[in-house]
XYZ file of C-alpha atoms in Angstrom:
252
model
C 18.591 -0.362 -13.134
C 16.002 -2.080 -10.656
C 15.232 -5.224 -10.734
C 14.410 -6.226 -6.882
C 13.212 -4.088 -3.996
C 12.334 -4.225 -0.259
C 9.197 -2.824 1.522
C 9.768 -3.174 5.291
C 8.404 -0.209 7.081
C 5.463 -0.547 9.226
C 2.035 0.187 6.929
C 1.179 2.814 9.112
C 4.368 4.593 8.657
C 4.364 4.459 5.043
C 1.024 5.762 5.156
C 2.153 9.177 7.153
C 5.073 9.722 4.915
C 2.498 9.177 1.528
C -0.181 10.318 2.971
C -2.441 8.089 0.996
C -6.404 7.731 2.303
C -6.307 3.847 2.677
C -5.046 1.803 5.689
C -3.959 -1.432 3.795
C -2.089 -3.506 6.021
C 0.644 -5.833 4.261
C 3.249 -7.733 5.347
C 7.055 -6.766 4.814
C 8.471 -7.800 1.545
C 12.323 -8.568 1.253
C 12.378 -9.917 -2.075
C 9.922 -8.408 -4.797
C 10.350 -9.058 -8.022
C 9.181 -8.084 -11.440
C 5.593 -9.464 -12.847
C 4.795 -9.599 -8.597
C 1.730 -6.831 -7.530
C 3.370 -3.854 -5.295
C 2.090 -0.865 -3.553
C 1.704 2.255 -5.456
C 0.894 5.636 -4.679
C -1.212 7.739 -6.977
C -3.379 10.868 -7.533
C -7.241 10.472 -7.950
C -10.115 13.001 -7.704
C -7.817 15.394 -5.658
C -6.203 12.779 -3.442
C -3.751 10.344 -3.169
C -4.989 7.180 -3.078
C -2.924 3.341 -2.383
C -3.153 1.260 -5.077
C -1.698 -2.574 -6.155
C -0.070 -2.925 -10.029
C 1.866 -5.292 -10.914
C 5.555 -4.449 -11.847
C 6.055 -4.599 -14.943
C 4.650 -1.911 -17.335
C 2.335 -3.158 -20.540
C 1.745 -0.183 -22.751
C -1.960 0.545 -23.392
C -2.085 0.128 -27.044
C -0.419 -3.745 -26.979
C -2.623 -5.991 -28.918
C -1.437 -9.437 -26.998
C 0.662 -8.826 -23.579
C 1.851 -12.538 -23.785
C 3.868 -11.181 -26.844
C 5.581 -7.908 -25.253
C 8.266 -7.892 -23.265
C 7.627 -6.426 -20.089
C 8.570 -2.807 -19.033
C 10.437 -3.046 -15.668
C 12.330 0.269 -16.149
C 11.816 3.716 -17.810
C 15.259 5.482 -18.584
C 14.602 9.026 -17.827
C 16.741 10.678 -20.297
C 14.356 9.092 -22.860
C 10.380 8.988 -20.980
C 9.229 12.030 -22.831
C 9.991 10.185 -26.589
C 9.554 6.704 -26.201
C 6.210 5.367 -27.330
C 5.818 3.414 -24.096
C 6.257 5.874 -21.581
C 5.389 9.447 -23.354
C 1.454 9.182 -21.826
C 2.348 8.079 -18.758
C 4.880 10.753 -17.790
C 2.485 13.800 -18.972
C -0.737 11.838 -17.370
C -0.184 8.735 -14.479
C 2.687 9.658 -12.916
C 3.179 7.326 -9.628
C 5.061 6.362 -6.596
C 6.709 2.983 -5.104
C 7.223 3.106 -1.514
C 10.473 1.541 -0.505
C 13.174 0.831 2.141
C 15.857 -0.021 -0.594
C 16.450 -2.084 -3.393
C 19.277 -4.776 -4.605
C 21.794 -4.379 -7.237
C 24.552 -7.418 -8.670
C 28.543 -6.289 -9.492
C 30.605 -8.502 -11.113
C 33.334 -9.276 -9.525
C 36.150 -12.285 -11.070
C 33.383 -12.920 -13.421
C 30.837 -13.570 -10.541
C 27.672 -11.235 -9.874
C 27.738 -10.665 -6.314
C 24.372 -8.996 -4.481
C 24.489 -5.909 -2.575
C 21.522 -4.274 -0.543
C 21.759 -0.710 -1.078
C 19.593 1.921 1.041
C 19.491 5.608 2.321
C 22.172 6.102 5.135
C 19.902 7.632 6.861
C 17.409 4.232 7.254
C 14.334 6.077 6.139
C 12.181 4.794 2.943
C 12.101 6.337 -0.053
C 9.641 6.833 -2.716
C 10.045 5.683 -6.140
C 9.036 7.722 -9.221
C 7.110 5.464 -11.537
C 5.327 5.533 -14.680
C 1.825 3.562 -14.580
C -0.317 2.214 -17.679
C -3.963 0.301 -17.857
C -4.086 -2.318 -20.571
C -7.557 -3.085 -21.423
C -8.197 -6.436 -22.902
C -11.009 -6.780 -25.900
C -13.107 -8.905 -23.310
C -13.007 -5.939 -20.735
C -10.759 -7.539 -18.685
C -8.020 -4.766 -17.272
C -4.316 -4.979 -16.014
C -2.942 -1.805 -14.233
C 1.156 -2.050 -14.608
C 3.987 -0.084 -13.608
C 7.909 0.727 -14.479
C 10.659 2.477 -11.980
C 12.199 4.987 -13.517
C 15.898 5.370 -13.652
C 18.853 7.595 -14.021
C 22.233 7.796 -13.957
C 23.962 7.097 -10.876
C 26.317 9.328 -9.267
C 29.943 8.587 -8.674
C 29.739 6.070 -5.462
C 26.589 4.167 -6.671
C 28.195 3.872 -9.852
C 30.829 1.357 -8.499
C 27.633 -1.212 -8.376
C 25.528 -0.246 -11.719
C 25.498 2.739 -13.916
C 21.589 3.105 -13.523
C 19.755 3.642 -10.107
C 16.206 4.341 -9.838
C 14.757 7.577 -9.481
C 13.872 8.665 -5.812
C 11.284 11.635 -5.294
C 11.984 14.005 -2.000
C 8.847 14.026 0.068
C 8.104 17.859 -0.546
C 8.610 16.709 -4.130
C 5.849 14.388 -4.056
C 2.659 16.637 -5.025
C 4.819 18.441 -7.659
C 5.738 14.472 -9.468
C 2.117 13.431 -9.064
C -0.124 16.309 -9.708
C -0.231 15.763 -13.996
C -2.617 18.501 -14.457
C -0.878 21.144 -12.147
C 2.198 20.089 -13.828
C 3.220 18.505 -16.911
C 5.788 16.581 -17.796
C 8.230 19.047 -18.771
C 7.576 20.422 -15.196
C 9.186 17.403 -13.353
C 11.978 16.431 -15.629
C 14.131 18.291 -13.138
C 13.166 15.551 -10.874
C 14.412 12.901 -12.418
C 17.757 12.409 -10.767
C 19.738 9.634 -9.328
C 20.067 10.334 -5.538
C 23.363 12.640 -4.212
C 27.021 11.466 -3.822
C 26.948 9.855 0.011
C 22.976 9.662 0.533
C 22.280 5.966 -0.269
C 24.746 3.426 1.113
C 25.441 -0.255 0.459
C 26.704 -3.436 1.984
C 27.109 -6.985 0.122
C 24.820 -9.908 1.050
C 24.236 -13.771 0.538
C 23.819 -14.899 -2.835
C 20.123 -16.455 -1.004
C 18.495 -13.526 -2.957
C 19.087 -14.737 -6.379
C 15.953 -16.780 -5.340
C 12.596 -15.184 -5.604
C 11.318 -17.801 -3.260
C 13.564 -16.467 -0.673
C 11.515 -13.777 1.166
C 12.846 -12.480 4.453
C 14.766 -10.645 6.825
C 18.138 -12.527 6.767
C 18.630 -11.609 3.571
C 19.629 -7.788 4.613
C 22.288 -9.033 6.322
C 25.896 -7.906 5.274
C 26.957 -11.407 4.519
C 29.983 -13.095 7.105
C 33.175 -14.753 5.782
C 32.203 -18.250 6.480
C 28.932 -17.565 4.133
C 31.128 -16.212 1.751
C 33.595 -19.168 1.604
C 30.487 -20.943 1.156
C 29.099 -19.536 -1.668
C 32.252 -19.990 -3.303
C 32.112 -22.134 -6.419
C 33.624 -25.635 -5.600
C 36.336 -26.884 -7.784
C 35.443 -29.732 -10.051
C 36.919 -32.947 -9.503
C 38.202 -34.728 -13.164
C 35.766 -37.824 -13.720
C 37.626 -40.971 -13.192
C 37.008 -44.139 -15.403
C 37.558 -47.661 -14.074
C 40.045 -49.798 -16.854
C 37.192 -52.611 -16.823
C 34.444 -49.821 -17.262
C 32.701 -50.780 -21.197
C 32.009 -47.909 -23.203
C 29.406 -45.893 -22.875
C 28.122 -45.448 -26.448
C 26.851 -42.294 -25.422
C 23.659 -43.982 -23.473
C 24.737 -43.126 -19.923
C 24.900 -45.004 -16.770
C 23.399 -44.543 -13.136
C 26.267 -45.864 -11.602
């Protein structure tokens, strides 16, 4: 699956690779999270265009959004059937730009973070599903899910699921819904080749959505490591003369 992602290429550069019409500039993000607004690339009136949606994908015919769980992933084996994703696939198909994203293992029944990215260093586009939800006062939210497939062999070591990544000379064929439908692009949705993405663990600081920047790419150090370790807990000691508690607590 996908549940955080980094954006740290230069806005110009993601612009040349996209080739989207606007020049938004934004900062680099290392921490994004789910219900957050992120960049998306999409095809309108012939062109593609940049757009902001927040992650998080609200079908269009949900009566009350506070009341449906939101949509972070689409599972690609299934986009064509389920209810929430079979518009979206044949008619707002969508990119994410993105330098990587961040997946948890458990290890000795702790979930240590690992940054995972193309060897290669060079961003990678997303396939996503996108959805408007109109509200009976007019009011609109514009949403979006990653889709996901299986991983391959290596990546699999982390998570069984890795989101879908579109090639470049791919892009006009995932986007284009009325030059091709959905059955058109299934062949797209892939998990990225054996040895093309690689990974490295990092500090637990990422667990934090308030945490936003560039330390935490870092392949974490020993000392952090030793660290982050949980401390062992130290049995509670109780004075002889100590009174009983009665179950009201003290403060000293």
């Amino acid at each position: 699956m996908c549940g955080r992602f980094v954006i740290t290429s230069p806005p110009a550069a993601l612009r040349q690779i996209f080739g989207y019409a606007e020049q938004p500039n934004f900062p680099p993000r290392y921490n994004i999270a789910p219900t957050q607004p992120i960049p998306v690339v999409m095809l309108e009136n012939g062109g593609r265009h940049f757009r902001l949606m927040r992650w998080g994908l609200v079908p269009a015919w949900v009566k009350d959004p506070r009341k449906f769980s939101l949509l972070i992933n689409a599972r690609s084996e299934t986009v064509r059937e389920k209810p929430a994703f079979k518009n979206a696939i044949k008619r707002r198909r969508c990119l994410i730009p993105a330098d990587g994203y961040y997946e948890w293992q458990d290890s000795s029944g702790r979930k240590r973070p690992f940054f995972i990215h193309r060897r290669d260093g060079k961003p990678v586009g997303f396939a996503a599903l996108a959805e408007t939800w109109m509200g009976p006062n007019g009011e609109g939210v514009d949403s979006v899910a990653i889709v996901t497939a299986p991983a391959s062999r290596d990546l699999a070591a982390l998570h069984h699921r890795v989101p879908v990544t579109i090639a470049p000379d791919e892009f006009e064929r995932w986007l284009d819904a009325r030059a091709f439908d959905a059955d058109d692009v299934m062949a797209l949705l892939t998990g990225p080749a054996e040895g093309e993405f690689a990974w490295h663990e990092i500090s637990t600081r990422v667990n934090r959505v308030v945490n936003d920047d560039a330390q935490l790419l870092l392949p974490i150090t020993d000392e952090e490591r030793a660290a982050e370790e949980p401390k062992p807990k130290k049995a509670a000691r109780k004075a002889a003369s100590a009174p009983e508690d009665e179950g009201q607590g003290s403060l000293f």
